[in-house]
Each structure stands twice: as structure tokens, then as C-alpha cells.
C-alpha positions as CSV (number, residue, x, y, z in Angstrom):
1,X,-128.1,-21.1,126.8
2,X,-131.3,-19.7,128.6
3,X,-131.5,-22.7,131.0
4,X,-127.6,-22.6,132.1
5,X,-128.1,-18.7,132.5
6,X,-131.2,-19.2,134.9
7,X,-129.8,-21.4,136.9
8,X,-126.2,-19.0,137.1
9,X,-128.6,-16.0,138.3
10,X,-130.0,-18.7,141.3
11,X,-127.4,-19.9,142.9
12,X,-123.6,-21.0,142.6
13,X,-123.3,-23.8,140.2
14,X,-120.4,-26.7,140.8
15,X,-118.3,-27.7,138.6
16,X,-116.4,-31.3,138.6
17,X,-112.9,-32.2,140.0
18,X,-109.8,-33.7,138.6
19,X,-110.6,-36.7,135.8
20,X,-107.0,-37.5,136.0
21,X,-106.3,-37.7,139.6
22,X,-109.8,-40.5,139.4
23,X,-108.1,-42.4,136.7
24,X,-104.9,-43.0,138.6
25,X,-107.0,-45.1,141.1
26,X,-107.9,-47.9,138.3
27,X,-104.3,-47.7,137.9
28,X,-104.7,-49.4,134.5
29,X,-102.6,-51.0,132.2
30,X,-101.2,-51.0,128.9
31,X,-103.6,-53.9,128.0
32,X,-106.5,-51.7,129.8
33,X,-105.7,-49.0,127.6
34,X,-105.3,-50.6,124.6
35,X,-108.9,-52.8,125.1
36,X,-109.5,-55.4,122.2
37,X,-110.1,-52.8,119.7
38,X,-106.6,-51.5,119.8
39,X,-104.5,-54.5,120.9
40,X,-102.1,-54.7,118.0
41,X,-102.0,-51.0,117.7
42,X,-98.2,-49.9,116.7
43,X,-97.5,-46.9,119.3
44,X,-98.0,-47.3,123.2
45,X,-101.1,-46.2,124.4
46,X,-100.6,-45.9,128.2
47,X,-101.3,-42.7,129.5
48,X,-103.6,-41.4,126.7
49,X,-106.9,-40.9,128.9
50,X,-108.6,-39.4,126.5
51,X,-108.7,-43.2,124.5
52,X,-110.3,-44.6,127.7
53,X,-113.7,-43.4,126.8
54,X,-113.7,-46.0,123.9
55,X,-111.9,-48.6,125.8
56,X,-113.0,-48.2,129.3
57,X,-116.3,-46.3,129.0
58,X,-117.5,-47.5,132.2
59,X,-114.4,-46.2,134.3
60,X,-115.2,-42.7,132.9
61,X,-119.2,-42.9,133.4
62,X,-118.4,-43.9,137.2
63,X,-116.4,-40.7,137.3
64,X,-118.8,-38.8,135.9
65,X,-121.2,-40.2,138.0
66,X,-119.4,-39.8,141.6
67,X,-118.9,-36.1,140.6
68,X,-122.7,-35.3,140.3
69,X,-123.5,-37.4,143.0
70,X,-120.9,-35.5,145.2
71,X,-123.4,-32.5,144.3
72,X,-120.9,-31.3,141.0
73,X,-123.9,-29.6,138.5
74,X,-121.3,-29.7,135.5
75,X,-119.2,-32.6,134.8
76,X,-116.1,-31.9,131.7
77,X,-116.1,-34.1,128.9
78,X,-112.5,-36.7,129.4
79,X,-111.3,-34.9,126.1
80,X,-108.7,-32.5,127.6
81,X,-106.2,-33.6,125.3
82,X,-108.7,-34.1,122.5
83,X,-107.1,-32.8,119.5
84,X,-105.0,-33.9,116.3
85,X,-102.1,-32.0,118.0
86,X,-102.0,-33.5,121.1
87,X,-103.3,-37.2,119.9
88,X,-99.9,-36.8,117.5
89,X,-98.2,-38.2,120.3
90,X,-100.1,-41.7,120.0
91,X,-100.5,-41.5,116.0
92,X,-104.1,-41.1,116.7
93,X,-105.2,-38.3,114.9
94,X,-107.4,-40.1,112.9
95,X,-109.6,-40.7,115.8
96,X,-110.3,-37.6,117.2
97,X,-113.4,-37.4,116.1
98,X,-114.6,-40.4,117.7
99,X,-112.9,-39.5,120.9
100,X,-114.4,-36.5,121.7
101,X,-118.1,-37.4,120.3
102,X,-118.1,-40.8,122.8
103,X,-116.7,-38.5,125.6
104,X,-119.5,-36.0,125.1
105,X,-122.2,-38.9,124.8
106,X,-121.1,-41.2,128.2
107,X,-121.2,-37.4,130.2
108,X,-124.5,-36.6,128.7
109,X,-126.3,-39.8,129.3
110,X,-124.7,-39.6,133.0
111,X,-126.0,-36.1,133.3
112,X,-130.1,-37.1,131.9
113,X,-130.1,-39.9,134.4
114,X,-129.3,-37.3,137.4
115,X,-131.4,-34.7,136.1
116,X,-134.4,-37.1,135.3
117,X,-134.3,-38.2,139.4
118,X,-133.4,-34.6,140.5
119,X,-135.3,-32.1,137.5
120,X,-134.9,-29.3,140.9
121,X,-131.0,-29.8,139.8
122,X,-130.3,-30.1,136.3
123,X,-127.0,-31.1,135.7
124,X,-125.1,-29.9,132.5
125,X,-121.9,-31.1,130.4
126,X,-119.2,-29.1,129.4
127,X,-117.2,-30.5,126.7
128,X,-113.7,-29.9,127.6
129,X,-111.2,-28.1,125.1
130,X,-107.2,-28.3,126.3
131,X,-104.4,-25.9,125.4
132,X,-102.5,-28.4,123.4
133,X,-99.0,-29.0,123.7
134,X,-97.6,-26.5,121.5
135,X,-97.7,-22.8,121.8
136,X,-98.3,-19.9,119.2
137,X,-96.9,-17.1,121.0
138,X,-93.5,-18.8,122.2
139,X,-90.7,-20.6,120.2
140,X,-89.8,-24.3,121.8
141,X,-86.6,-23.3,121.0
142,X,-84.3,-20.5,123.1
143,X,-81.5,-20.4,120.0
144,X,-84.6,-19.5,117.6
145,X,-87.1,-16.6,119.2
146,X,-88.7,-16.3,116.0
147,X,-89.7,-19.9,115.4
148,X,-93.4,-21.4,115.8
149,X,-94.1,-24.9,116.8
150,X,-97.5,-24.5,115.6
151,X,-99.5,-21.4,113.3
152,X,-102.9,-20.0,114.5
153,X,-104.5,-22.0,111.4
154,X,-103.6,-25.4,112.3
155,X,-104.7,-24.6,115.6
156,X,-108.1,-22.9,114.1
157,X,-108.4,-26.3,112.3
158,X,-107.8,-28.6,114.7
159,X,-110.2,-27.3,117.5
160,X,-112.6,-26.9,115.1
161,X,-112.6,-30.5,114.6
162,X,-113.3,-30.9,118.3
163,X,-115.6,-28.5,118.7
164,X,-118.2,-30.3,116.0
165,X,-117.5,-33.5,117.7
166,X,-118.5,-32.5,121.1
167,X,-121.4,-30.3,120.0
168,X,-122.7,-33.4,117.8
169,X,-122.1,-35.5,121.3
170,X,-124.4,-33.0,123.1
171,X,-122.8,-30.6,125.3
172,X,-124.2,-27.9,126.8
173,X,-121.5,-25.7,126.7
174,X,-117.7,-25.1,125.5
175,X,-114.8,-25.0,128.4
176,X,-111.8,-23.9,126.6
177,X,-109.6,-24.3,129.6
178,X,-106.0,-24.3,131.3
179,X,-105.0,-21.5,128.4
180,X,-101.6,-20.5,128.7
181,X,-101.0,-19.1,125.5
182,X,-104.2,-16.2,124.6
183,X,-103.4,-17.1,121.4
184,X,-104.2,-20.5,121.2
185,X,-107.1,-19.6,123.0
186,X,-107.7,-17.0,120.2
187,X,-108.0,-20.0,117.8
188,X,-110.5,-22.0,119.3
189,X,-112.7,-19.2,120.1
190,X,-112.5,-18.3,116.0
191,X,-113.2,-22.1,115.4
192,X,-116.6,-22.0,118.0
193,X,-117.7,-18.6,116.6
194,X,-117.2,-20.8,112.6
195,X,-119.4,-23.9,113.9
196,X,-122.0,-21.6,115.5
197,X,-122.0,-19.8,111.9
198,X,-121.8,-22.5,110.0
199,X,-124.5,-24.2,111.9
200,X,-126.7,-21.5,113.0
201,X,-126.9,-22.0,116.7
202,X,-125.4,-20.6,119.6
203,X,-123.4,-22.4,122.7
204,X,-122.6,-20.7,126.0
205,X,-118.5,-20.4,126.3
206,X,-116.5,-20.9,129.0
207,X,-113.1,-19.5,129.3
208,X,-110.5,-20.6,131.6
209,X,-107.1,-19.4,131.9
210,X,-103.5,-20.5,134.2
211,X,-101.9,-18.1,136.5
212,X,-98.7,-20.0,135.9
213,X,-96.9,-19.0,139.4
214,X,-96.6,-15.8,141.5
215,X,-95.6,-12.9,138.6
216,X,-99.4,-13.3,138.2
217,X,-99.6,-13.9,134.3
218,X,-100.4,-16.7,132.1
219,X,-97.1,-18.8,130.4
220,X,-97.5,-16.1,127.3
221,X,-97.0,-13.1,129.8
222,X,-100.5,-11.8,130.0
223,X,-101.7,-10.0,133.3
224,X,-105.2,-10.9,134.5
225,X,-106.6,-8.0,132.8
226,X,-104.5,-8.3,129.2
227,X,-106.0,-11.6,129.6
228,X,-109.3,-10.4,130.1
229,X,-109.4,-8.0,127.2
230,X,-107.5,-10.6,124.8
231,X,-110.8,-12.7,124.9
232,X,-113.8,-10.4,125.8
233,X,-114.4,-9.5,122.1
234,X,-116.3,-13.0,122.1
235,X,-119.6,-12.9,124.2
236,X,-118.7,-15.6,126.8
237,X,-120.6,-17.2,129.2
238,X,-117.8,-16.9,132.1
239,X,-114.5,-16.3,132.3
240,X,-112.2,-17.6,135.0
241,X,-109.4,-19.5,136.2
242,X,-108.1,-23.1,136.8
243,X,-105.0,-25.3,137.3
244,X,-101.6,-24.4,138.3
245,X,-102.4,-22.6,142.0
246,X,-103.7,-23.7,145.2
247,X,-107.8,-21.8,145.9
248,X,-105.6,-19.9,148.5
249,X,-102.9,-18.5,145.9
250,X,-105.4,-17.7,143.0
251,X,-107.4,-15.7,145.3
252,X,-106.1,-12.2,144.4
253,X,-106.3,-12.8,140.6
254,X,-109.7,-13.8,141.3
255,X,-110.5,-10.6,142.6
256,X,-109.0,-8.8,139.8
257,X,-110.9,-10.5,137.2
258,X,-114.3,-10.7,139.0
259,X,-113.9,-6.6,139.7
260,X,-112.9,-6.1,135.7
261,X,-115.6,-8.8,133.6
262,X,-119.2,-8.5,133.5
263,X,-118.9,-11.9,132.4
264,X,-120.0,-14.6,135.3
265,X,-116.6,-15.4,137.0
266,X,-115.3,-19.1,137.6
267,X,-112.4,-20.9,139.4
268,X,-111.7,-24.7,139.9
269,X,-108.2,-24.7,141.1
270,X,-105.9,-27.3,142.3
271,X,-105.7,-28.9,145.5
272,X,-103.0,-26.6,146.9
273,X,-100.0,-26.7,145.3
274,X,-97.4,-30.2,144.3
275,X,-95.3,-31.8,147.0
276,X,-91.7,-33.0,146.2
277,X,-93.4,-36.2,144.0
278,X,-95.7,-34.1,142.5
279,X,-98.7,-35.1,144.7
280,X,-101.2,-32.7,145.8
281,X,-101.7,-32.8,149.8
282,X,-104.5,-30.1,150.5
283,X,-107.4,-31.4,152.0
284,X,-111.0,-31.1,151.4
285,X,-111.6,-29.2,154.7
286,X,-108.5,-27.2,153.6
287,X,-109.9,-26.3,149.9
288,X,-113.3,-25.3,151.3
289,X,-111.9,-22.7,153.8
290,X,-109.7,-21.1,151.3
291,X,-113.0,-21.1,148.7
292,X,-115.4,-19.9,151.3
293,X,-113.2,-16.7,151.2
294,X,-113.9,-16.4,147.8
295,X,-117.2,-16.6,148.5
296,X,-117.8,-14.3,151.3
297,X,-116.0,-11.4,149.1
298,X,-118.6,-12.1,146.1
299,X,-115.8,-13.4,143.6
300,X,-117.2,-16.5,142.4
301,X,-120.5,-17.9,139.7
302,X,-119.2,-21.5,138.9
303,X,-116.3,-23.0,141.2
304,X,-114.9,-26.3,141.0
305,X,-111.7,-28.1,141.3
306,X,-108.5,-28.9,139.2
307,X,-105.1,-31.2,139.6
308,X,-105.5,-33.4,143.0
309,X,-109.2,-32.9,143.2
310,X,-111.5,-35.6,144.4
311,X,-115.4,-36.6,144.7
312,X,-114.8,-35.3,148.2
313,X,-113.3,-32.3,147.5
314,X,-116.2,-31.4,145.4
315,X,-118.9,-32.9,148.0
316,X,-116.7,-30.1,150.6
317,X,-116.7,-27.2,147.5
318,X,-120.8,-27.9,146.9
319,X,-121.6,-27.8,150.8
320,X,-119.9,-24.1,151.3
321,X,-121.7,-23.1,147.8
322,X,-125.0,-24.0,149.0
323,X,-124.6,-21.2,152.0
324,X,-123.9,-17.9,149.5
325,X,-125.5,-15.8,146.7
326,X,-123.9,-16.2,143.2
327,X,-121.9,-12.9,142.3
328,X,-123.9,-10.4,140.9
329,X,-123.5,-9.2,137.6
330,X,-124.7,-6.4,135.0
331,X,-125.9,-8.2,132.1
332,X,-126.0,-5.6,129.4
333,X,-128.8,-5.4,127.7
């Protein structure tokens, strides 16, 4: 905790791009997903990029690796979809364990070997914790308001799964990110605060949650500062913003939540917002203009980018960072 803190009250730290928008260039297949382990496996496996860092460990190191060398001083664990919710989909539950603990250990040893040549720029590894794809606060179905996909416990239980595996892989922090619904967010902040009980330690938190279009709130209806309040009971490390906008549309939520926290403020938006085909066309020049404005108005701690981020748009992101102070905060005491 100390040693991420230090370096937050130095300088801006970066944080990684897109893992997603990396694996589309290995454009692998079925059989690449599956590896030998889980050739005869009954369900399709395609598309489940959280399994690729059992069966293609190297891709992910590489990614890893092009993010810290593009000057990225946090890379996120591949585990965004790391839960027995989400791995329903591919009958994986059983696995989730596994998943998340390799994830954490390929970033980690990536993270030593950059650290060991560079000790002057420690990297770190934030194990990353997705929304799921179910929601607490909103029914699936528009006949039924009143009906819950999915109860705060189940969710309590099943992040609390992740959250051992990814503290036993050795993170250095917690990103629970991309929240949409408080609430689920609400249940895997219950299950950190259980493991750091349970285990008697304590892990800087990072909270990030999704402006979902121009009304300015998350999917669940929260304004930036409902949001704000809904998850500053916990004592976070930073609290911020990702996915959904373009750097240029989340800057005035931004600015609301860095004037309201006293919590270090982050951002790793997308690269502008989808074409027709779902493609993101901003460049990196683009996405470092719109973040130096967050930077010359003092919004910003950790930045990094989401959806349709690349190596370069990070190498772009880090070269901007390295011209301004962090944002200064009042640590209470």
C-alpha cells in the first residue's frame, strides 16, 4: 500500500490499454482457445479470453509486456470476466480459481522483470474485477420490475472467490471496474473488506465506474456524485472512471468527481466512441490531446485507456503524463 501511495504523491501513474482489442490481433481460434488441455471440452470456448491465460499464456505475457514497455506502470490482470457468474456461460465455473490465480501470476512475473531493469519505475499489477453479466439493481425482464437475475449474496460469494485467487496470484492492488450497477459493486467491495479480515492484511482498492451515455449516470441511474457517496464508506485507493465514453466526453464527469473525492482520481477511457461496426477510430494523437486537458485542469492521479486502446495509445497517454504534477489531494489524517 505504502509503495503504490509514494509513487501516486510523485508523479502520474499509467495504467494499461485494452487486453481485448490486443487479443483480436492473434485472431485465434477455437482450437487456440481450447489448447490440448481442453480439446474435448463439451461447450465452445471461443471468445472466453479469460481461458487464454491457461492456454495461451504467452499471448497474454506479450501483452502485458508491450503495455509496460510502452511506459504503462500498471498492467490489469486478463480476468475481467473472472467469475462463476460470468464463466456460466462456458460451464467453467469450476475453474475460476485457476483462472484468475494464473492471470495474476503471468502479470506479476512480467511486472518483477520490468521493475528489476527499471527499480527508478516499479511497475504494479492490478488484478482486474468485472461487473458480471447480471445486475442486482435492474430486472432482465421489462414485464417483471420486481425480478432479480442475481441477489447481492451470490454476488458477495462469487467475487470473493476471485478476490482470494488474485491476492494468492500476487496483486498489488484490486480494480473493481466498468461498474454499472453500485450494487454489484457494493458486493465485491463487502467480499475485499471479508478477505482483508479474514486474512489480516490490507490491499489498496481501485474503483472504477461507466458513465453509460450523455444523461451522465451509470446503467443503475446513479449521478457522479450518488456514485461517489454509494462507495466512499470503503477507504479506497482511487476512484474513477472507464469504458463506455471517448477521454473527450468523460471530461465533465471527471471534473465532478475529482472536485467531490479526496480519494486519488483515475480515468482510462475508450478510444473515442464506436463506428458503425463497432470499431473504435480515435487516434493516439487524438486521445492524448483530449487527456492533456484533463491534465492541465488537475483532474487526473492514474489514467489509462479502455475499449480500442493500444500499446501506442498508451506510449501517447505516458508521454503527456510525464509533463504534469499528479492532482493534489488532502489525505486525512
Amino acid at each position: 500500500m505504502s509503495k503504490i501511495k509514494e509513487e501516486l504523491q510523485k508523479r502520474i501513474l499509467v495504467l494499461d490499454g485494452a487486453m481485448g482489442t490486443m487479443l483480436q490481433q492473434y485472431n485465434f481460434s477455437e482450437e487456440d482457445f481450447r489448447g490440448e488441455r481442453f480439446k474435448n471440452y463439451p461447450s465452445p470456448l471461443k471468445g472466453n479470453n479469460d481461458l487464454l491465460s491457461i492456454t495461451q499464456p504467452k499471448a497474454i505475457a506479450e501483452i502485458h509486456a508491450k503495455y509496460f514497455e510502452a511506459g504503462a506502470d500498471i498492467v490489469e490482470t486478463n480476468t475481467f470476466s473472472g467469475t462463476t457468474i460470468a464463466m456460466a456461460d462456458y460451464d467453467m465455473e469450476d475453474l475460476v480459481y485457476e483462472l484468475n490465480y494464473e492471470s495474476a501470476k503471468i502479470a506479476r512475473e512480467v511486472a518483477e522483470k520490468f521493475t528489476k531493469e527499471n527499480p527508478e519505475k516499479p511497475r504494479f499489477v492490478a488484478g482486474s474485477i468485472g461487473p458480471t453479466n447480471r445486475t442486482a439493481s435492474l430486472s432482465p425482464d421489462v414485464n417483471r420490475p420486481e425480478y432479480r437475475a442475481i441477489t447481492f449474496n451470490e454476488l458477495r460469494v462469487a467475487y470473493k472467490q476471485q478476490v482470494e485467487a488474485l491476492i494468492d496470484g500476487g496483486v498489488d492492488m484490486l480494480l473493481v471496474e466498468t461498474i454499472f450497477d453500485t450494487l454489484n459493486a457494493k458486493a465485491a467491495l463487502f467480499a475485499i473488506e471479508e478477505v482483508k479480515e479474514e486474512r489480516h492484511i490490507d490491499i489498496p482498492i481501485m474503483v472504477s465506474g461507466t458513465i453509460t451515455d450523455a444523461s451522465g449516470r451509470t446503467l443503475s441511474g446513479q449521478t457522479v456524485e450518488a456514485f461517489l457517496t454509494s462507495v466512499s464508506h470503503i477507504p479506497l485507493l482511487s476512484v474513477g472512471f472507464n469504458c463506455a465514453l471517448g477521454a473527450q466526453q468523460l471530461q465533465p464527469y471527471l471534473q465532478r468527481l475529482s472536485d467531490e473525492t479526496e480519494f486519488f482520481s483515475s480515468a482510462h477511457p475508450n478510444a473515442g466512441l464506436p463506428n458503425a461496426f463497432g470499431e473504435y477510430d480515435e487516434t493516439p494523437e487524438q486521445m492524448q490531446g483530449y487527456i492533456e486537458a484533463y491534465l492541465k485542469d488537475n483532474l487526473i492521479n492514474i489514467i489509462g485507456g479502455c475499449c480500442g486502446t493500444s500499446p501506442e495509445h498508451i506510449k501517447a497517454i505516458a508521454e503527456v503524463a510525464k509533463k504534469y504534477k499528479p492532482r493534489k489531494i488532502v489525505i486525512p489524517a
